[in-house]
Coordinates of C-alpha atoms and ligand atoms in Angstrom, one line a residue:
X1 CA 154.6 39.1 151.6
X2 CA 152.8 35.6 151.5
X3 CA 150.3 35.2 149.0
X4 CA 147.0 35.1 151.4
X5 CA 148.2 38.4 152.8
X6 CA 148.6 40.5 149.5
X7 CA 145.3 39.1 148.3
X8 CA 143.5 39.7 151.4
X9 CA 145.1 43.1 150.6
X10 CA 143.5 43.7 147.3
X11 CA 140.4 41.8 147.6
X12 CA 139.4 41.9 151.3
X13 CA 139.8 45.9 151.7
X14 CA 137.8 47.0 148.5
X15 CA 135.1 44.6 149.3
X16 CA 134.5 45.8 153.4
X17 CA 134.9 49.2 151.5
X18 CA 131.8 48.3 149.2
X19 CA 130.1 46.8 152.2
X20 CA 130.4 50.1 154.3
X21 CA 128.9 51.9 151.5
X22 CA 125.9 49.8 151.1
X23 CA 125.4 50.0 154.7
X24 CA 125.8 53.7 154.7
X25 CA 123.3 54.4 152.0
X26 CA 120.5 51.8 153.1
X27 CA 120.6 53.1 156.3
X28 CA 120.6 56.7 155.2
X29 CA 118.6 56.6 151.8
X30 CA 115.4 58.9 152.4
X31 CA 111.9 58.2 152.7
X32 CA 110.0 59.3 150.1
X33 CA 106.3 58.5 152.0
X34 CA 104.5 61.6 153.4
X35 CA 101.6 62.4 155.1
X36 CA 98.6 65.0 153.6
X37 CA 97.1 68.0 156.5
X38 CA 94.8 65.8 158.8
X39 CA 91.7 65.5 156.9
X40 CA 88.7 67.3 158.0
X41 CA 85.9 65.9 156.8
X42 CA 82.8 64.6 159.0
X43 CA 81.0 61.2 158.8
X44 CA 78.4 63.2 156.6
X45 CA 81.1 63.7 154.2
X46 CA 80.4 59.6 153.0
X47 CA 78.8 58.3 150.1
X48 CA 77.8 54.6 151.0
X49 CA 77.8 52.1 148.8
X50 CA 74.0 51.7 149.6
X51 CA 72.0 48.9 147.2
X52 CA 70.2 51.9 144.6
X53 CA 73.9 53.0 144.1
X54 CA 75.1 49.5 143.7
X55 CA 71.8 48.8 141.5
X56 CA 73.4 51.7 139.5
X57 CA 77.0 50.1 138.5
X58 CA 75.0 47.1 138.2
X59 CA 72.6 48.5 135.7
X60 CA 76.1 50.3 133.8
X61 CA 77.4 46.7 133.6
X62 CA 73.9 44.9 131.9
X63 CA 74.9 47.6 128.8
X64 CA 76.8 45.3 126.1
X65 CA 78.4 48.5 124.9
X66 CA 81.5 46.6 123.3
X67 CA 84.2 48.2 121.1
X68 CA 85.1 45.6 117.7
X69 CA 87.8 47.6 116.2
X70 CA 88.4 51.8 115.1
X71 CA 84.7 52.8 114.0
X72 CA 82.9 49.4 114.7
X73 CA 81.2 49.3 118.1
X74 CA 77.9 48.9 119.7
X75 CA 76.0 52.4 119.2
X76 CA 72.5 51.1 120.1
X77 CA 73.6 49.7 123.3
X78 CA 75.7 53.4 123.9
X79 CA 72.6 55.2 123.7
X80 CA 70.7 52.9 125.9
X81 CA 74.3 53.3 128.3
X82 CA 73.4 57.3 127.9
X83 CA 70.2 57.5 128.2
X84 CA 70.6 55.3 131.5
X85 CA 73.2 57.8 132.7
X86 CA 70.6 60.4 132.5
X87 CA 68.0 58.9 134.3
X88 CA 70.4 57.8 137.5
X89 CA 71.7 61.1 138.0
X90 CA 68.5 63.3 138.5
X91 CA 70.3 66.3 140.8
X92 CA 73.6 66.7 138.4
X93 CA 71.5 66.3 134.9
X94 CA 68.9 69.2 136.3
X95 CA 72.1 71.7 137.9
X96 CA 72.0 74.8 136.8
X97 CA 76.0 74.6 137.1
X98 CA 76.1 71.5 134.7
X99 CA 75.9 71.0 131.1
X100 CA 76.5 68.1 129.3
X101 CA 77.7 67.5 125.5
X102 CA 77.5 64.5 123.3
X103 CA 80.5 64.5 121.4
X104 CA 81.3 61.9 118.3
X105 CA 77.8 61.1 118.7
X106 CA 78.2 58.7 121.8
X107 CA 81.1 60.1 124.0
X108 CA 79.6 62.4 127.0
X109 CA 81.2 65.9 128.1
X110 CA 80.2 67.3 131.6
X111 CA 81.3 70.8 132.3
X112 CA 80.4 71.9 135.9
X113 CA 80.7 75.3 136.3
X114 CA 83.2 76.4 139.4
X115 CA 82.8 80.0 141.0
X116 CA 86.6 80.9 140.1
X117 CA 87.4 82.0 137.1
X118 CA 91.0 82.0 138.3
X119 CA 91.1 78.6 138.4
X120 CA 92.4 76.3 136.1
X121 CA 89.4 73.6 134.9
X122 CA 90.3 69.8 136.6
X123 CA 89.3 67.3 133.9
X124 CA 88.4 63.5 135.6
X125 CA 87.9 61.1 132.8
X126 CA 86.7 57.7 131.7
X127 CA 85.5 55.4 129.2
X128 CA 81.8 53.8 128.4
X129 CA 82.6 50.7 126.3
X130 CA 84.6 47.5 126.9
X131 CA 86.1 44.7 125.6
X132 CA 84.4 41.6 124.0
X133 CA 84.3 38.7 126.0
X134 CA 85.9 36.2 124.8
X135 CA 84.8 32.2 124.8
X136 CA 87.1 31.8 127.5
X137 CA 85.3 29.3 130.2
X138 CA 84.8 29.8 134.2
X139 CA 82.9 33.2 134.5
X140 CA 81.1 33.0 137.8
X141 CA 78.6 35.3 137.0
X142 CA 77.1 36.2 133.4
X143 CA 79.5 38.9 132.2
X144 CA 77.0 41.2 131.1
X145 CA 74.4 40.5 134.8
X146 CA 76.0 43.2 136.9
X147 CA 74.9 40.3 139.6
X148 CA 76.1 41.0 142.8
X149 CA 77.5 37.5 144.5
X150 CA 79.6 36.9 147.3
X151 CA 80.6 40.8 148.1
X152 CA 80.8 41.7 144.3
X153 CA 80.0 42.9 141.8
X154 CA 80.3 40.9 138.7
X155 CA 80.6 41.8 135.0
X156 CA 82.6 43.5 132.5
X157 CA 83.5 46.5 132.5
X158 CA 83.6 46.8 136.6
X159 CA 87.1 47.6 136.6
X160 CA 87.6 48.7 133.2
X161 CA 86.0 51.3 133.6
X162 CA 82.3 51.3 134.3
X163 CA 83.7 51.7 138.1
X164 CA 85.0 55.2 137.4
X165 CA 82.4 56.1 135.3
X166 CA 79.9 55.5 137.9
X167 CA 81.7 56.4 140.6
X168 CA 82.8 59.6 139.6
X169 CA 78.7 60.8 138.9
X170 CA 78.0 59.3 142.1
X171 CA 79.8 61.5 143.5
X172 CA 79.3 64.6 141.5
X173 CA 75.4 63.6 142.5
X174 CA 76.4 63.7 145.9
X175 CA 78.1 66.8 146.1
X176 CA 75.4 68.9 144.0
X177 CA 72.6 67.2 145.9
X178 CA 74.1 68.7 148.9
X179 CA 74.3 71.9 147.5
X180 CA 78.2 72.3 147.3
X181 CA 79.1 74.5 144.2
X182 CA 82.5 73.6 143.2
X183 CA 85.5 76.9 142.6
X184 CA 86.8 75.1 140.1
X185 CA 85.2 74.3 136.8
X186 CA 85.7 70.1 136.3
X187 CA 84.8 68.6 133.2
X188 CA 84.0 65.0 132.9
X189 CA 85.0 63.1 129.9
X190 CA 84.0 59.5 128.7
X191 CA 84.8 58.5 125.7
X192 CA 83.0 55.8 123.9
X193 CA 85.8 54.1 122.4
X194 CA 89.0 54.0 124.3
X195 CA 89.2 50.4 123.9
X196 CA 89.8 50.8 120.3
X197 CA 92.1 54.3 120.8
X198 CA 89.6 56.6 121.2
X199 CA 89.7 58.3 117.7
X200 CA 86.1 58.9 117.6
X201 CA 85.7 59.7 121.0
X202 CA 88.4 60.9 122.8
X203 CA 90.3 62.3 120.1
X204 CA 87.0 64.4 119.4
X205 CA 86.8 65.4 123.0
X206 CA 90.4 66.8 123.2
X207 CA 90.2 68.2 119.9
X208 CA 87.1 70.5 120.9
X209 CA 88.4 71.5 124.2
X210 CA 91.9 72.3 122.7
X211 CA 89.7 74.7 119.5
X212 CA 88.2 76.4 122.4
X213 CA 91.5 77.0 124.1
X214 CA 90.8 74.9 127.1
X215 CA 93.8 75.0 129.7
X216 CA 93.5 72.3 132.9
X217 CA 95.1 72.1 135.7
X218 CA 95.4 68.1 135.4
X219 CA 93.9 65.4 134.0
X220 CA 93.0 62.2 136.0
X221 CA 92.0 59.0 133.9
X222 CA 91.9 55.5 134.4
X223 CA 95.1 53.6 135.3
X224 CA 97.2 51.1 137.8
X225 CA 95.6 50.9 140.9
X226 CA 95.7 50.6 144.3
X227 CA 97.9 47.3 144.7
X228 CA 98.7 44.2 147.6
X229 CA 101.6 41.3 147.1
X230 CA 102.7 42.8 143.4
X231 CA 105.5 44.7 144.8
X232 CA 108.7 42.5 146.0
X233 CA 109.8 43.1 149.2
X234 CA 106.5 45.6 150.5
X235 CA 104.1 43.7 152.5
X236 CA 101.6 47.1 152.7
X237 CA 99.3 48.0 149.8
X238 CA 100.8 50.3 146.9
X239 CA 98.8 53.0 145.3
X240 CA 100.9 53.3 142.2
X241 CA 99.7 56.7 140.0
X242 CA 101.1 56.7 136.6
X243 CA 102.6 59.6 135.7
X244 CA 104.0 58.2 132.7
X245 CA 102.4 55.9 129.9
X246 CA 103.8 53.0 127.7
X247 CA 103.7 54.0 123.8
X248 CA 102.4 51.1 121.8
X249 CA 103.3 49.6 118.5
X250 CA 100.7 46.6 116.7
X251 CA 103.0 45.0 114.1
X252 CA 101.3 42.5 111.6
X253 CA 103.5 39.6 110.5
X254 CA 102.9 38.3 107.3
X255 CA 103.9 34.8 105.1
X256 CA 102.5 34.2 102.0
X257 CA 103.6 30.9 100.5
X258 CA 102.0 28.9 97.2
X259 CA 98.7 26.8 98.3
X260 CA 97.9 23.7 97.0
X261 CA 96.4 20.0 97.7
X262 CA 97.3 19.2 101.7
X263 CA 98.6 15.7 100.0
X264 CA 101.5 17.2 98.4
X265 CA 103.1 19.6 101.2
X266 CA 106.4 21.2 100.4
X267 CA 109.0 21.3 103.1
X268 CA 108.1 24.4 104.8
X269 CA 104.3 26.2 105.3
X270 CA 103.4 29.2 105.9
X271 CA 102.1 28.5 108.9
X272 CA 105.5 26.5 110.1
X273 CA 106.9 29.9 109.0
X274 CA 105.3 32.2 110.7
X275 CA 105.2 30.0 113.7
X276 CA 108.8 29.7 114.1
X277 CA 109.0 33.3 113.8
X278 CA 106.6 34.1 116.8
X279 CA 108.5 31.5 118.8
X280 CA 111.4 33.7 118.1
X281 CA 110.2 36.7 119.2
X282 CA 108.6 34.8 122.5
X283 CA 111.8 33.5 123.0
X284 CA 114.0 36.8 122.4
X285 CA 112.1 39.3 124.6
X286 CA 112.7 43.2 124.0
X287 CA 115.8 44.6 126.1
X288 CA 115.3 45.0 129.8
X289 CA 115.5 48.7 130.6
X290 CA 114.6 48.4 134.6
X291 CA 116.0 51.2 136.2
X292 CA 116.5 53.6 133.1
X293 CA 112.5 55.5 133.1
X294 CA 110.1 56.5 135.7
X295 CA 110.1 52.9 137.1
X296 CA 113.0 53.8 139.0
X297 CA 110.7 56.1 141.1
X298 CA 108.3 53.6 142.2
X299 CA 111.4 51.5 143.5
X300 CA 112.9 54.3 145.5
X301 CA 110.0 55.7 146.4
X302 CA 109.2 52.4 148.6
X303 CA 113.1 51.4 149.3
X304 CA 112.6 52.5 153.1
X305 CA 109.4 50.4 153.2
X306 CA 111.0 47.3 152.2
X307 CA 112.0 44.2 154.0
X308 CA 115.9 44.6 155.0
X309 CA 117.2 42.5 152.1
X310 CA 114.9 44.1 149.2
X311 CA 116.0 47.4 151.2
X312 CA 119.8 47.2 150.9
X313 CA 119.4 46.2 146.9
X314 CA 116.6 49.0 146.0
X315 CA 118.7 51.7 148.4
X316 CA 121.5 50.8 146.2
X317 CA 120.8 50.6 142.5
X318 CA 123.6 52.0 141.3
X319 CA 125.1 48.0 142.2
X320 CA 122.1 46.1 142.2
X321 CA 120.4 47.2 139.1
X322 CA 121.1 43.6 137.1
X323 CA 120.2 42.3 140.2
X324 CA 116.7 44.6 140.3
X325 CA 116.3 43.8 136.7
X326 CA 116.3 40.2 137.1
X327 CA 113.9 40.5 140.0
X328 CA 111.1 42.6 138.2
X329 CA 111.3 40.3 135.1
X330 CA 109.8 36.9 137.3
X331 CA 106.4 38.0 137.3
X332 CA 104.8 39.9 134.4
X333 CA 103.0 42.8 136.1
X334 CA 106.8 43.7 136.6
X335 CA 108.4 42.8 133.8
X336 CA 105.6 45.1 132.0
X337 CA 107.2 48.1 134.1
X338 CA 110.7 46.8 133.0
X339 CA 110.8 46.8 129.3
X340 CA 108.8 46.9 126.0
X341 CA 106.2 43.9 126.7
X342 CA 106.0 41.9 123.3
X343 CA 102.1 40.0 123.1
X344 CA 101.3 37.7 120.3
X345 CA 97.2 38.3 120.7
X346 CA 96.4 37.3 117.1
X347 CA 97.2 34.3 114.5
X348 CA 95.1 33.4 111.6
X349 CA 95.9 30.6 108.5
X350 CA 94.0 27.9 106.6
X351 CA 90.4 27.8 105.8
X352 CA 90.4 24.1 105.2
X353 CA 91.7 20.5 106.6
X354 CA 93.1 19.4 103.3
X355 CA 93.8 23.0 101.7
X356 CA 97.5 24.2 102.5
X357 CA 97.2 27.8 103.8
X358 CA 99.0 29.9 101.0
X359 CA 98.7 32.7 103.8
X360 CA 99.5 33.2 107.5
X361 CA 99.2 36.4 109.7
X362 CA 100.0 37.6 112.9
X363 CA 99.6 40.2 115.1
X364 CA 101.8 41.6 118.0
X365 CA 101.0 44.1 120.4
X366 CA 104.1 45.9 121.6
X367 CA 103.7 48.2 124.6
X368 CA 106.6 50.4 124.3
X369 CA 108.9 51.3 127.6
X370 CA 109.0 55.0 128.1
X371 CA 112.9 54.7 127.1
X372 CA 112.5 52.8 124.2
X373 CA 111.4 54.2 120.7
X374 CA 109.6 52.4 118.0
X375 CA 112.6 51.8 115.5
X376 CA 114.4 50.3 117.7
X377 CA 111.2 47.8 118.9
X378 CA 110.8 47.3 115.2
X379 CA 114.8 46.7 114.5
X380 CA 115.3 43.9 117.3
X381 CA 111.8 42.1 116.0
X382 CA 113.1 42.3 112.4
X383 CA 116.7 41.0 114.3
X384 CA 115.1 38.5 115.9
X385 CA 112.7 37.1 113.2
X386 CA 115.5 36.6 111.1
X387 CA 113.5 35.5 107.9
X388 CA 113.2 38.0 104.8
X389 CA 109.8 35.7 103.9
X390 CA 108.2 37.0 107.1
X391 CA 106.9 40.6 106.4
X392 CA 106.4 42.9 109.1
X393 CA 104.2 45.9 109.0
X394 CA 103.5 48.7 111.1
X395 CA 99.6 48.6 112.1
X396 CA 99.3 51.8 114.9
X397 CA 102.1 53.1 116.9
X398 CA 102.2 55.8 119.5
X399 CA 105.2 57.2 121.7
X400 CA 105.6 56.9 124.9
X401 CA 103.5 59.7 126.7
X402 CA 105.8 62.8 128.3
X403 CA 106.4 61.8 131.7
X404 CA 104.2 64.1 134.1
X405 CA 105.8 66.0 137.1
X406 CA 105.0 63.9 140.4
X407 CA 105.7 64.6 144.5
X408 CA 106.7 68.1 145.8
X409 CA 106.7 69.6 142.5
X410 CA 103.4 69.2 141.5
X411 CA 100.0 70.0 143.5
X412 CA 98.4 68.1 141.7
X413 CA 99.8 64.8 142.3
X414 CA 100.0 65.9 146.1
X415 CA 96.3 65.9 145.7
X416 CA 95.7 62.5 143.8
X417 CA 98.2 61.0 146.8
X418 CA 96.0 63.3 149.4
X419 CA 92.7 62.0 148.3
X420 CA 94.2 57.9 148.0
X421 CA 95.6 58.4 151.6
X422 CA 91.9 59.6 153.0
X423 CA 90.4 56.6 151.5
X424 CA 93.5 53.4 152.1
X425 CA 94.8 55.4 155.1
X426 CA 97.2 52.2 154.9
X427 CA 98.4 52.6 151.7
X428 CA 101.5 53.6 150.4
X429 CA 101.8 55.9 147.1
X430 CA 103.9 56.0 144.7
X431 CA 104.3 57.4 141.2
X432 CA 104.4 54.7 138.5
X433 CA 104.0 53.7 134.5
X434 CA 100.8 53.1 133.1
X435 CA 101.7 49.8 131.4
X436 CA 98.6 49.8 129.6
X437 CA 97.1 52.7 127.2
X438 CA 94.5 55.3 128.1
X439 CA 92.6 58.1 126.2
X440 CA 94.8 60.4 128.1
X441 CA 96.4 60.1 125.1
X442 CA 94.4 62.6 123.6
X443 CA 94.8 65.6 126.2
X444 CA 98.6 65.8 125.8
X445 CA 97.6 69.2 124.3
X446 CA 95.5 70.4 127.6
X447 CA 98.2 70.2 130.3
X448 CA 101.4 68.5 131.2
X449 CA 99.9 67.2 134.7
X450 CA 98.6 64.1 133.6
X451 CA 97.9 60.8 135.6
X452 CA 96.5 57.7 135.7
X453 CA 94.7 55.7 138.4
X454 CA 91.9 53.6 139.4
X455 CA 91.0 53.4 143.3
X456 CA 90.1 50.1 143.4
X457 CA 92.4 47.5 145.0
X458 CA 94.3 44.1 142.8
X459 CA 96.5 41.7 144.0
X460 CA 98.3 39.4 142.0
X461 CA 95.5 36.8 141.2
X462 CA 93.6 40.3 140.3
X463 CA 95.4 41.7 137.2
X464 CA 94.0 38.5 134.4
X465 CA 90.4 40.4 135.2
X466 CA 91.4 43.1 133.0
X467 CA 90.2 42.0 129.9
X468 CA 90.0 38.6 131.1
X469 CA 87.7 36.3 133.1
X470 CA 85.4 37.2 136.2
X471 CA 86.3 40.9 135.9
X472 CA 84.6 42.1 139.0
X473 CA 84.7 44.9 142.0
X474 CA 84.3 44.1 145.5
X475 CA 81.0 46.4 147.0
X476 CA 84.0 48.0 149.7
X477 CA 86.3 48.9 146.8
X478 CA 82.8 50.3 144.7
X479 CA 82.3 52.3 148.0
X480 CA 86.3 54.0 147.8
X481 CA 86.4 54.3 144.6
X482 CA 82.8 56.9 145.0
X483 CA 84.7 58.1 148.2
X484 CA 88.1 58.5 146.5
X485 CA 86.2 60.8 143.9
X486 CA 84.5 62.6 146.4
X487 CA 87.5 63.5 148.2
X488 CA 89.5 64.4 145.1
X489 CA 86.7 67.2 144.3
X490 CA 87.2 68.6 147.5
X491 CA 90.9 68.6 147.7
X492 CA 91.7 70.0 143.8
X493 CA 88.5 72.5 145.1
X494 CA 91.3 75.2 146.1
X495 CA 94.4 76.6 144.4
X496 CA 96.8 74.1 143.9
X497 CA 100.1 75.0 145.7
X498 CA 102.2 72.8 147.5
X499 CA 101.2 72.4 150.6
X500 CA 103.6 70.7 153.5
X501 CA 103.1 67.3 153.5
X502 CA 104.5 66.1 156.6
X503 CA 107.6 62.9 156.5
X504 CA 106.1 60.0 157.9
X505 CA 109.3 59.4 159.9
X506 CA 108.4 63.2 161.2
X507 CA 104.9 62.1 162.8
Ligands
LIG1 N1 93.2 50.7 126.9 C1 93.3 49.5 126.1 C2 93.0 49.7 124.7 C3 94.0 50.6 124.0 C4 95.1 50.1 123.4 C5 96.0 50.9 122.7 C6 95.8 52.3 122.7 C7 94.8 52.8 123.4 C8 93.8 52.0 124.0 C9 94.7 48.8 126.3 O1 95.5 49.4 126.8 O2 94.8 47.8 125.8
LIG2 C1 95.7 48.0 132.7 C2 94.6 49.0 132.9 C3 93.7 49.2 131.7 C4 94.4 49.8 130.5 C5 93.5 50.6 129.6 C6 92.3 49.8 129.1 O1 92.5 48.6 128.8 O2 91.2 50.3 129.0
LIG3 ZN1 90.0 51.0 130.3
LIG4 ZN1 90.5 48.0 128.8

């Protein structure tokens, strides 16, 4: 047999063979989307975003309550953040079926009182303080105004997480003033230091419900939200609710050199030292796990909502994974779901212009992939620095969080996706990782149903808010994210057993 024959023979068969395979799956993989019972709720059942509520999250935002590091925040401005919580919430602070702890001094505890006792408590939580801002130019609005321009709400703290704070009460407000009392007892937790780990506030809160044997049914904090244009291939909004959390790992880099006139510089600095080292680890990113955690789900869990091409690759990871992996690693929303994320977010030296530095640190913020452990982040940075005169120290470090139970197997979630679809009945939901860190940290010990989620809506040019410049909310998303709350009260209101949530193909 001629050449072109035989190798038609043993390439051209085995390749239709793959092709027929791909086919078969895309065309068959199954659609993960569903549908909650048809909602029954009225148009009293609203809470619009009216201008005293807005006044409200404005008035939250004007409150510099800014965590510096562990321990070293802004307590006068906390109190004035409390006491302002006190006086906008006249119905809930006044219920008989509410009380309300100070915990660590300036992190509040709300315990509303449900009718069953055979109910598990729900536990909705959130955080009072933010981040500094830094000198970074182009705020449209002062970051501290709460001014309301163009549809928004400026300010820090409006989506991280003065939103859910507020929103949360507001709705609580809403319910109570209406007379509802609730079956099941929620708490309400806001710690006053999550931006720094919550070890005084947080930490306390946990601690205290775990000595008094507290049991919840979930926990719902503060998380990814609902997204538009960050997930290749979907053209609908996202809701993407982390059910599992990145583990984190600071490392401080270290190079300690003799000082001396800056006219007589030896060959090498400190600072050139150090320098080359973080250009090493910039350059040398952690390994690329795509496809081995929970990110896996969010893929499959939108495969059939894909455009055809991004369809045939996510309906067939077990050939396209290098393929996925490359994909998710262009933009770094993705990449953050795709491995252990390594940030260079301090670098100090020299105190003078003609000193030479004897001393130069860094610090790098590792966010650890929920596949990944800490050694081996810690081994490939060592690896990759490659310079015994570079020290590297641990400065915090926390595992990856256990990965909660998501879709049919857990009420809970059902209800989270439930309450998302009533408010972004266009949305898609999905579960997800939490790429950044949350106090949930500190309610491991409470229940294994934990989740993470803010209902407010970011696209791509969205996600530098966090943190960033012009953090702000739009007054529609203020309005869900009250209305996403409300809904979630009512729907976790009932035991939670899984209830038929009907295929979208079956509608
Ligand atoms: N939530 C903030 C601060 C934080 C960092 C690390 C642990 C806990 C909280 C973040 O993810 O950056
Ligand atoms: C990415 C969303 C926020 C992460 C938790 C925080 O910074 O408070
Ligand atoms: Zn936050
Ligand atoms: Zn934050």
């Amino acid at each position: 047999m001629s050449t072109a024959p035989k190798l038609l023979q043993w390439v051209g068969v085995p390749f239709m063979c793959l092709v027929v395979i791909v086919v078969v799956r895309t065309v068959t993989f199954p659609s993960y989307q569903t549908r909650p019972p048809p909602c029954n709720a009225t148009d009293q059942d609203f809470i619009p975003a009216t201008r005293d509520r807005l006044d409200r999250l404005a008035g939250a935002v004007t409150f510099r309550t800014i965590s510096y590091e562990p321990g070293r925040g802004t307590p006068e401005e906390l109190l004035k953040f409390i006491a302002f919580i006190g006086d906008s919430f006249p119905v809930l602070h006044s219920s008989p079926l509410v009380t309300r702890e100070v915990v660590g001094n300036f992190s509040l505890l709300y315990r509303v009182e449900g009718s069953d006792s055979s109910l598990n408590p729900g536990l909705l939580a959130a955080h009072l303080d933010v981040v500094p801002v830094t000198e970074e130019p182009g705020w449209e609005a002062e970051p501290f105004s709460g001014q309301q321009k163009d549809g928004f709400v400026y300010g820090r703290g409006t989506i991280d997480d003065k939103h859910n704070v507020m929103g949360q009460l507001e709705a609580l407000e809403f319910h109570l003033k209406r007379g509802h009392r609730p079956r099941r007892t929620l708490y309400l937790a806001y710690g006053h230091d999550e931006e720094v780990s919550g070890y005084y506030g947080a930490q306390k809160i946990g601690e205290l419900l775990e000595d008094r044997g507290v049991k919840v049914e979930f926990v719902l904090d503060e998380g990814l939200t609902v997204t538009k244009g960050l997930v290749p291939g979907v053209a609908k909004k996202v809701a993407m609710v982390g059910v599992a959390e990145k583990g984190y790992l600071t490392v401080k880099l270290s190079v300690r050199m003799k000082g001396g006139h800056g006219s007589m510089p030896e060959k090498e600095s400190a600072i050139g030292i150090l320098s080359q080292a973080v250009a090493n680890l910039e350059r040398n990113p952690q390994p690329n796990l795509w496809g081995s955690g929970p990110e896996r789900d969010l893929t499959e869990h939108l495969a059939t909502e894909m455009s055809v091409l991004h369809r045939v690759v996510t309906s067939n990871l077990w050939l396209f994974t290098p393929v996925m992996r490359w994909v998710m690693t262009q933009k770094a929303g993705t990449n953050a779901l795709s491995r252990t994320t390594t940030a260079v977010t301090r670098f100090n030296a020299g105190i003078k212009d003609n000193v030479i530095a004897p001393e130069a640190v860094a610090t790098v913020n590792h966010r650890v992939h929920p596949k990944h452990t800490i050694q081996e982040v810690l081994d490939h940075d060592v690896k990759v620095i490659n310079d015994p005169r570079v020290k590297v120290e641990v400065v915090e470090s926390l595992v990856p969080a256990p990965v909660s139970p998501s879709g049919p197997e857990s009420p809970a979630y059902l209800a989270i996706q439930e309450s998302i679809q009533q408010i972004y009945p266009d949305s898609l939901v999905a579960p997800s990782v939490m790429i950044g860190n949350t106090d949930t940290r500190h309610y491991w010990n409470l229940t294994s149903a934990i989740y993470r989620f803010s209902p407010n809506v970011m696209g791509p040019e969205d996600l530098a808010r966090f943190h960033g410049v012009n953090e702000r909310i739009s007054i529609g998303d203020y309005e869900r994210t009250m209305n996403f709350y409300f809904h979630l009260m009512l729907n976790v209101d009932r035991p939670l057993v899984v209830r038929r949530h009907e295929h979208d193909g079956d509608l």
